[in-house]
Every structure is written in structure tokens, then in C-alpha cells.
Short mmCIF file of C-alpha atoms in Angstrom, two decimals:
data_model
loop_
_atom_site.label_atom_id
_atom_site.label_comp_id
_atom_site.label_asym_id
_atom_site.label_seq_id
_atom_site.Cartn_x
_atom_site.Cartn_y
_atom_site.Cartn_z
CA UNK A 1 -20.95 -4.63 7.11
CA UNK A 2 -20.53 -8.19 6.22
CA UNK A 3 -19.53 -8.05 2.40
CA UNK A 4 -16.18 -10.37 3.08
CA UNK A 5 -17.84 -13.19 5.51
CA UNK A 6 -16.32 -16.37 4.28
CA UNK A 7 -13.46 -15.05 2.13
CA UNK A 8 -9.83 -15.62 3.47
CA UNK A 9 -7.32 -12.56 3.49
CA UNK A 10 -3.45 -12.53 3.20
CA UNK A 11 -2.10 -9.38 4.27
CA UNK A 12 1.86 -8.59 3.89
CA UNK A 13 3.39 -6.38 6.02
CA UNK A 14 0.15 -6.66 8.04
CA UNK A 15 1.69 -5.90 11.38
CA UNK A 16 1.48 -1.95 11.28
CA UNK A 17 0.21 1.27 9.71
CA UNK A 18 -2.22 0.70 6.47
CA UNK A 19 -1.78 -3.06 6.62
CA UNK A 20 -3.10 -3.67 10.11
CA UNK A 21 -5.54 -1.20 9.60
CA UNK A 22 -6.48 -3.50 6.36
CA UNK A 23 -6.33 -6.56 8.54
CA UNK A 24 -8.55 -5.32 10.83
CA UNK A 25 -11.28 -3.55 8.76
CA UNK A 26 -11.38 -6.92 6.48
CA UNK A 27 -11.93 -8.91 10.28
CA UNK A 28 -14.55 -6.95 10.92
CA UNK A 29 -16.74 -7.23 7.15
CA UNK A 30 -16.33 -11.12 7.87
CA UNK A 31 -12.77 -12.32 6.54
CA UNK A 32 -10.51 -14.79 8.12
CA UNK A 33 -7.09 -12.92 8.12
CA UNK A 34 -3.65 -13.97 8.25
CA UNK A 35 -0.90 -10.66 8.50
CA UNK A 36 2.75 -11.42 7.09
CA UNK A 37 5.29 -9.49 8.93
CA UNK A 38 8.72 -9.09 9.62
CA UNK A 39 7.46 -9.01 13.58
CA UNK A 40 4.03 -10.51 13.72
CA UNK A 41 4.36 -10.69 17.94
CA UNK A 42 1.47 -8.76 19.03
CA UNK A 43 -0.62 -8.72 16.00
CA UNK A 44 -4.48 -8.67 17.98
CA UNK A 45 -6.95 -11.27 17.37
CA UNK A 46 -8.49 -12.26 15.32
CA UNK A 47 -5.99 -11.38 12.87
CA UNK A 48 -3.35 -14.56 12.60
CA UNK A 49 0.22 -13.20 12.23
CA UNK A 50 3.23 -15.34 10.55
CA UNK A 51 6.38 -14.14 10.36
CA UNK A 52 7.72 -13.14 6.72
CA UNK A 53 10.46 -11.47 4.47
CA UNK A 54 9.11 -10.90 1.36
CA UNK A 55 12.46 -10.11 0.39
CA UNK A 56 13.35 -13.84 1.08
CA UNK A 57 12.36 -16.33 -1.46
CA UNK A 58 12.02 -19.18 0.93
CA UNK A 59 10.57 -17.44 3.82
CA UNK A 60 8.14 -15.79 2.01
CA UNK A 61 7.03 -18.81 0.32
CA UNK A 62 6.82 -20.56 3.92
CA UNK A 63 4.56 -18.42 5.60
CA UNK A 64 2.23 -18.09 2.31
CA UNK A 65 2.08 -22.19 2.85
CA UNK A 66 1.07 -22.11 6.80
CA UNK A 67 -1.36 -18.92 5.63
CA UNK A 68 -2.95 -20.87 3.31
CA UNK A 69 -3.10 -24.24 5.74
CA UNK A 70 -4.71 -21.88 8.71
CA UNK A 71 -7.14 -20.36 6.41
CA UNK A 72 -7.73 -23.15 4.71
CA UNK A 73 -7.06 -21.72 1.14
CA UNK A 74 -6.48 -17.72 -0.15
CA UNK A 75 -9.36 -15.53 -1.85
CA UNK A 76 -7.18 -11.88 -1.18
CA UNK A 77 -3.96 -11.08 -1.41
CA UNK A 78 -3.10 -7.63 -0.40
CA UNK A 79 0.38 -6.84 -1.44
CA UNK A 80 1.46 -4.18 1.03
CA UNK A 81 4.57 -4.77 2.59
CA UNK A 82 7.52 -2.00 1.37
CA UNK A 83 10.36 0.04 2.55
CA UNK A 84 10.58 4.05 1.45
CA UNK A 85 13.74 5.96 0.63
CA UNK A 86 14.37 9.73 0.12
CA UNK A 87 17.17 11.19 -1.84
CA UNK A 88 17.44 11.99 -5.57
CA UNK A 89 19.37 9.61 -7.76
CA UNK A 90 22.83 10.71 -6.66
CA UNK A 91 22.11 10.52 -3.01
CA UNK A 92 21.73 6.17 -3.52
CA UNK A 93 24.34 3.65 -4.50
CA UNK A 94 23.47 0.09 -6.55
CA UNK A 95 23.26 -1.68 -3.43
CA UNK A 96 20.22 1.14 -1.57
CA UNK A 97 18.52 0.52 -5.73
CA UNK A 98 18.87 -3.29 -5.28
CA UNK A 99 17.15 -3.33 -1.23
CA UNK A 100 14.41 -1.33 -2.13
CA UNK A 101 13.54 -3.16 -5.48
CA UNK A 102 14.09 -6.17 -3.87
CA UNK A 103 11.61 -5.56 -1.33
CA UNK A 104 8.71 -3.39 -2.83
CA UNK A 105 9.05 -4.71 -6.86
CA UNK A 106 10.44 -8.66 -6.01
CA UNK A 107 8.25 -8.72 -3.06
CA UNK A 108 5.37 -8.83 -5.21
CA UNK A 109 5.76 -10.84 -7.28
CA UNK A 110 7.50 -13.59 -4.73
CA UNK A 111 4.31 -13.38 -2.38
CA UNK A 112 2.00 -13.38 -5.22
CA UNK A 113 3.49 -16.48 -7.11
CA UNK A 114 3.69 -18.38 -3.86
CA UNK A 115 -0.22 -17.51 -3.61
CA UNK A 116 -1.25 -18.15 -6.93
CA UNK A 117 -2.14 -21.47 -6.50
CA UNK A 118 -4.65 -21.16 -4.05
CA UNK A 119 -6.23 -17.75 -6.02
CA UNK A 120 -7.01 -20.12 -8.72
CA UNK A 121 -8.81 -22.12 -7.01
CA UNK A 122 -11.13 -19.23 -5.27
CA UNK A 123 -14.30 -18.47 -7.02
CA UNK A 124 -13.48 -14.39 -5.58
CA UNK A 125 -10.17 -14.21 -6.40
CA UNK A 126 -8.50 -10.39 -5.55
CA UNK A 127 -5.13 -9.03 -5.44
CA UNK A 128 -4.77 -5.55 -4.66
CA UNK A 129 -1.39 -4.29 -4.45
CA UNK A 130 -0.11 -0.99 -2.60
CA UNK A 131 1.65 1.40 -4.80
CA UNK A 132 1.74 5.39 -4.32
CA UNK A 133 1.15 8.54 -5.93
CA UNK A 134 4.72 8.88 -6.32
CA UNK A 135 3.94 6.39 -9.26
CA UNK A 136 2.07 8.91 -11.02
CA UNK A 137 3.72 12.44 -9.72
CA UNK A 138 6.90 13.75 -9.76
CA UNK A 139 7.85 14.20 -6.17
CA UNK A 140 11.18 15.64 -4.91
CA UNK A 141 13.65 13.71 -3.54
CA UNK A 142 11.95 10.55 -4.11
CA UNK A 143 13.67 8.85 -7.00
CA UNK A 144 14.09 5.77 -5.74
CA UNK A 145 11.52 5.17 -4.23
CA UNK A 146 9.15 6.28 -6.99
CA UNK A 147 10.72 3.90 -9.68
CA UNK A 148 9.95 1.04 -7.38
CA UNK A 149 6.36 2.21 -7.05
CA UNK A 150 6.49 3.34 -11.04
CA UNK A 151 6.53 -0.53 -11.34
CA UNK A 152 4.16 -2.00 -9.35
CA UNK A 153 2.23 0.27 -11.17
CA UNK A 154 3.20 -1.02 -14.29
CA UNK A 155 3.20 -4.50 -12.73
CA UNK A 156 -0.39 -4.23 -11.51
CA UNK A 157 -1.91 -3.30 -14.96
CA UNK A 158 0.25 -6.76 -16.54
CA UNK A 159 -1.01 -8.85 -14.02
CA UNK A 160 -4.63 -8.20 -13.99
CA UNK A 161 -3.96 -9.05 -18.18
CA UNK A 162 -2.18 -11.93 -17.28
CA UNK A 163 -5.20 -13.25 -14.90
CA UNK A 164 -8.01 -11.98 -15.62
CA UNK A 165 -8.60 -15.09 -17.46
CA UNK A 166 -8.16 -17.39 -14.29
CA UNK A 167 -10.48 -14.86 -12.50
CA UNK A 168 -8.38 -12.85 -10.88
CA UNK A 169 -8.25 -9.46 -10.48
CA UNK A 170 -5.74 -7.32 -10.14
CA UNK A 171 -5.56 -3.57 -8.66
CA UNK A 172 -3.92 -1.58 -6.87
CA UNK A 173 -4.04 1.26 -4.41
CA UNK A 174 -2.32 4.97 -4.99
CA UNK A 175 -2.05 6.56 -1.55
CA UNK A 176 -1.14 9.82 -0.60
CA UNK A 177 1.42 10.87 2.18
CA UNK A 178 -0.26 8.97 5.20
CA UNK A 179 0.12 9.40 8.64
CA UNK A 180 1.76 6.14 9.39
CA UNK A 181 4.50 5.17 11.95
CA UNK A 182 7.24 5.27 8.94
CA UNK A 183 5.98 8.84 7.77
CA UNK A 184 6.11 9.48 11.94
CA UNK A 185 9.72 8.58 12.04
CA UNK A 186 10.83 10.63 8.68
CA UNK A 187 9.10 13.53 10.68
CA UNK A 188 11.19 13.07 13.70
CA UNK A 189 14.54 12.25 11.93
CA UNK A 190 13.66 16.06 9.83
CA UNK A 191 15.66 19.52 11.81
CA UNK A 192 12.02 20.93 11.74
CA UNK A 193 9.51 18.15 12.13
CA UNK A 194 6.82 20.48 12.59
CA UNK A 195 7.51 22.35 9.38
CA UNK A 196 8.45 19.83 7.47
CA UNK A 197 4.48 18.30 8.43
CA UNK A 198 3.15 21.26 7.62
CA UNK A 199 4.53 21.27 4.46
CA UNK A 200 3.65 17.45 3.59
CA UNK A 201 -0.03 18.38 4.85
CA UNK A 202 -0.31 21.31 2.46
CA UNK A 203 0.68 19.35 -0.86
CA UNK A 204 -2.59 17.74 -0.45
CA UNK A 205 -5.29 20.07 -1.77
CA UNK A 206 -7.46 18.52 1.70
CA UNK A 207 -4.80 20.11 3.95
CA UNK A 208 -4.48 16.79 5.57
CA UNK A 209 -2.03 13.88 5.42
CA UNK A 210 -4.32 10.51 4.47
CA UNK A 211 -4.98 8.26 7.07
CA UNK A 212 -4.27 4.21 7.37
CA UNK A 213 -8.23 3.43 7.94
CA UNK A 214 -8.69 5.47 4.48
CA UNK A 215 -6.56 3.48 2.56
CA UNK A 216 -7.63 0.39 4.34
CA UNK A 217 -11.16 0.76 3.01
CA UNK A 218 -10.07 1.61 -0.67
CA UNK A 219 -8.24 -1.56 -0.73
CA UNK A 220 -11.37 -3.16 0.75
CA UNK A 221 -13.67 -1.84 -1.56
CA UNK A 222 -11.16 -3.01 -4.54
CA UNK A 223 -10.48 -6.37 -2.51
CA UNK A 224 -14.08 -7.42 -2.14
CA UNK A 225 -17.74 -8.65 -4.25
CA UNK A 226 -18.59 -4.95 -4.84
CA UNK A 227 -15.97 -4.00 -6.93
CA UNK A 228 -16.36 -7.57 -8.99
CA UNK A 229 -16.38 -5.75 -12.35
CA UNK A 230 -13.05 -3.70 -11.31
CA UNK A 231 -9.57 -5.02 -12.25
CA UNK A 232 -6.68 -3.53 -13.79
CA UNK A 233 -7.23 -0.20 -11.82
CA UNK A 234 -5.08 2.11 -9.87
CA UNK A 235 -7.30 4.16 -6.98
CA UNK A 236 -6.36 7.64 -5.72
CA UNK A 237 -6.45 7.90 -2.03
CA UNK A 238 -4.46 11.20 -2.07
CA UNK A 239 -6.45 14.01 -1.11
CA UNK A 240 -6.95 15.19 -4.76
CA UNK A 241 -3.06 15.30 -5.23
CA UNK A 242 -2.52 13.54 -8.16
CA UNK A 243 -5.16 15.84 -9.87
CA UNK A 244 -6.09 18.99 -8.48
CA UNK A 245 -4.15 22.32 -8.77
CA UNK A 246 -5.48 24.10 -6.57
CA UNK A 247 -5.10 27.71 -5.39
CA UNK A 248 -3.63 28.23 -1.49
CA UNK A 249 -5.89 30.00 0.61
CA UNK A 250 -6.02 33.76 0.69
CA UNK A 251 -4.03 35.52 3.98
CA UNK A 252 -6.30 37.88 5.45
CA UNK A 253 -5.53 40.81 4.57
CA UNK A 254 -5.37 39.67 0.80
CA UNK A 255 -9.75 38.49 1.91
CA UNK A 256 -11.57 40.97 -0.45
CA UNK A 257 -13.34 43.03 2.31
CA UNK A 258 -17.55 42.13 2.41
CA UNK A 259 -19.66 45.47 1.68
#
């Protein structure tokens, strides 16, 4: 496919997991991409890698500017860079609250003011921003984390208002648990990392945890020309979590027996 040739991609947290697998899927439908990171050493070609802290209101700012100069303007801005946290609302003080807002609320909307400019002046402007299913479901032991995600959520639905106008859209992406380096070392840090999979696996009604190239080519589709009419929309990638109930599969012996 070739349905991003000529646009010009901005990827945060771009140097692992969903956003490299963004990075690269985009590279290969056409798009010039530059992935913000915390580490961008090793990021592969073509993909250009800067180093960022979205977290930082100067650095963050910085490496939109050299993005922009490199690429030679921005048409997508994929918000993606975040930081998880597990625990219910006891288990974090003010200051765990203020780092994880910081980065996955404030991060937004520090990388996407710094690249507002240059949207504006794109005639395919497209911000998709990476929020979670923990936005929309109640999830044990995820408090934090899902109030940060509760408000990109929010966020994403008052930006694509605020912009719409200018031609920008706005969306953003509700994944699932996906198998993903951080989810890899929550696994290993568990006392049963094989259970504790097992369990995360069967919460989605597909048995499976998501992938990174899934999500990457939701936030394509949402990023690019084909979903022009499509702003102001929040896209399941979640293995029918968010809204299927279904039943567990039968044990054996509780198979009705075929005549």
C-alpha cells in the first residue's frame, strides 16, 4: 500500500513496542517518519529518531522543531509516548499521580502544541492519540493509570472540537493488553508470570493479548486519507473487551456428549 506517500509522520515514543511498529508500517505506505524517544539510538532506517521527553517542556518542543525541519513540515502526529502504573489508589502517593499525568496527560498536549503550527498548515492534517481500554473499563488495580488514560480520552474528543475547524482531526486509539516489551517486563516482575499471562490473555474474549502491528494499523487507518471523514473517535483494538461478555469455554467433561 501507498495511501501515506508524501505525508510526514511524528511519532512519540517511537523507539519501541506499538510506536515503532507505527513508525514502521507508516514507512512502508509512503510517509517520511521522524520517532521521538527517550533513546532514539538504534531506531532502523528509514525512520529518523530525535531524542525527546515529552515530560520536558523545552525538550519536547526542541525535537518537534528539528522533526519538523527534517521533514520539512508535520501532516501526523501520533501521540503515543506513556508510562503505566498498577496499584489501586492507596498503593500511589501525589508525587507517582503527578509523573504519570505529567507524562501521558501533559505529554499531549506539550507535543501537540509544539506541532500545531505546522498541522495547520497541512492540507491532511491527523492526530491520533494512544489511550486504552482502561479509559472505558474498570480494570483492577489500575487506578492511576486509568485516570490518565480517562483523560486523553476526554482530551481527544475536545480537541478534535477545538480543530476540526483548522482541519484537523483528532482520534484516538483504545488498545487492549498488548504484548509489548513494558507488558513483557510486568510479566517477569509477577511471582507467576505464566499465570498471571494466562490470565491477561483470557480477559480478552479472542484468548489473545493484542499485538503492536494491530494497533499500529488502527492508528494508520485513523492517521491517514481513508478515514478523512473520521475525527473525534475512539477505536477498540481490544479483542472485543470493552464489549463482549462472553461465556468461557466448556471443560470437557461439561461438552454435551454428540449422539
Amino acid at each position: 500500500m501507498s495511501d501515506l506517500t508524501g505525508l510526514r509522520a511524528v511519532i512519540t515514543g517511537g523507539g519501541s513496542g506499538i510506536g515503532l511498529a507505527t513508525g514502521l508500517l507508516m514507512a512502508s505506505r509512503g510517509a517520511r517518519v521522524a520517532v521521538l524517544d527517550l533513546a532514539p539510538t538504534g531506531v532502523p532506517a528509514p525512520l529518523m529518531g530525535f531524542q525527546a521527553d515529552v515530560a520536558d517542556e523545552t525538550s519536547i518542543h526542541d525535537a518537534v522543531l528539528s522533526a519538523a525541519g527534517a521533514l520539512g513540515g508535520i501532516d501526523i502526529l501520533v501521540n503515543n509516548a506513556g508510562v503505566g502504573a498498577a496499584g489501586t489508589i492507596a498503593d500511589h502517593l501525589d508525587e507517582e499521580w503527578l509523573r504519570v499525568l505529567n507524562v501521558n496527560v501533559l505529554g499531549v498536549v506539550r507535543t501537540t502544541r509544539a506541532a500545531l503550527p505546522y498541522l495547520r498548515e497541512s492540507e491532511a492534517a491527523s492526530i491520533v492519540n494512544l489511550c486504552s481500554i482502561a479509559a472505558t473499563a474498570g480494570l483492577p488495580r489500575r487506578a492511576l493509570y486509568s485516570a490518565s488514560k480517562g483523560a486523553v480520552l476526554s482530551l481527544t474528543l475536545a480537541m478534535s472540537a477545538d480543530h476540526v475547524g483548522e482541519g484537523i482531526r483528532v482520534n484516538c486509539v483504545n488498545p487492549g493488553t498488548v504484548d509489548t516489551p513494558w507488558v513483557g517486563r510486568l510479566l517477569d516482575a509477577a511471582d507467576d508470570p505464566e499465570s498471571e499471562r494466562a490470565a491477561l490473555e483470557a480477559r480478552q474474549p479472542t484468548g489473545r493479548l493484542v499485538t503492536a502491528d494491530e494497533v499500529a494499523a488502527a492508528i494508520a487507518y485513523l492517521a491517514g486519507p481513508s478515514a478523512g471523514s473520521v475525527t473525534g473517535t475512539a477505536l477498540a483494538v481490544d479483542g472485543g473487551m470493552s464489549g463482549l461478555r462472553v461465556r468461557p469455554a466448556p471443560s470437557r467433561s461439561e461438552r454435551p456428549l454428540r449422539p
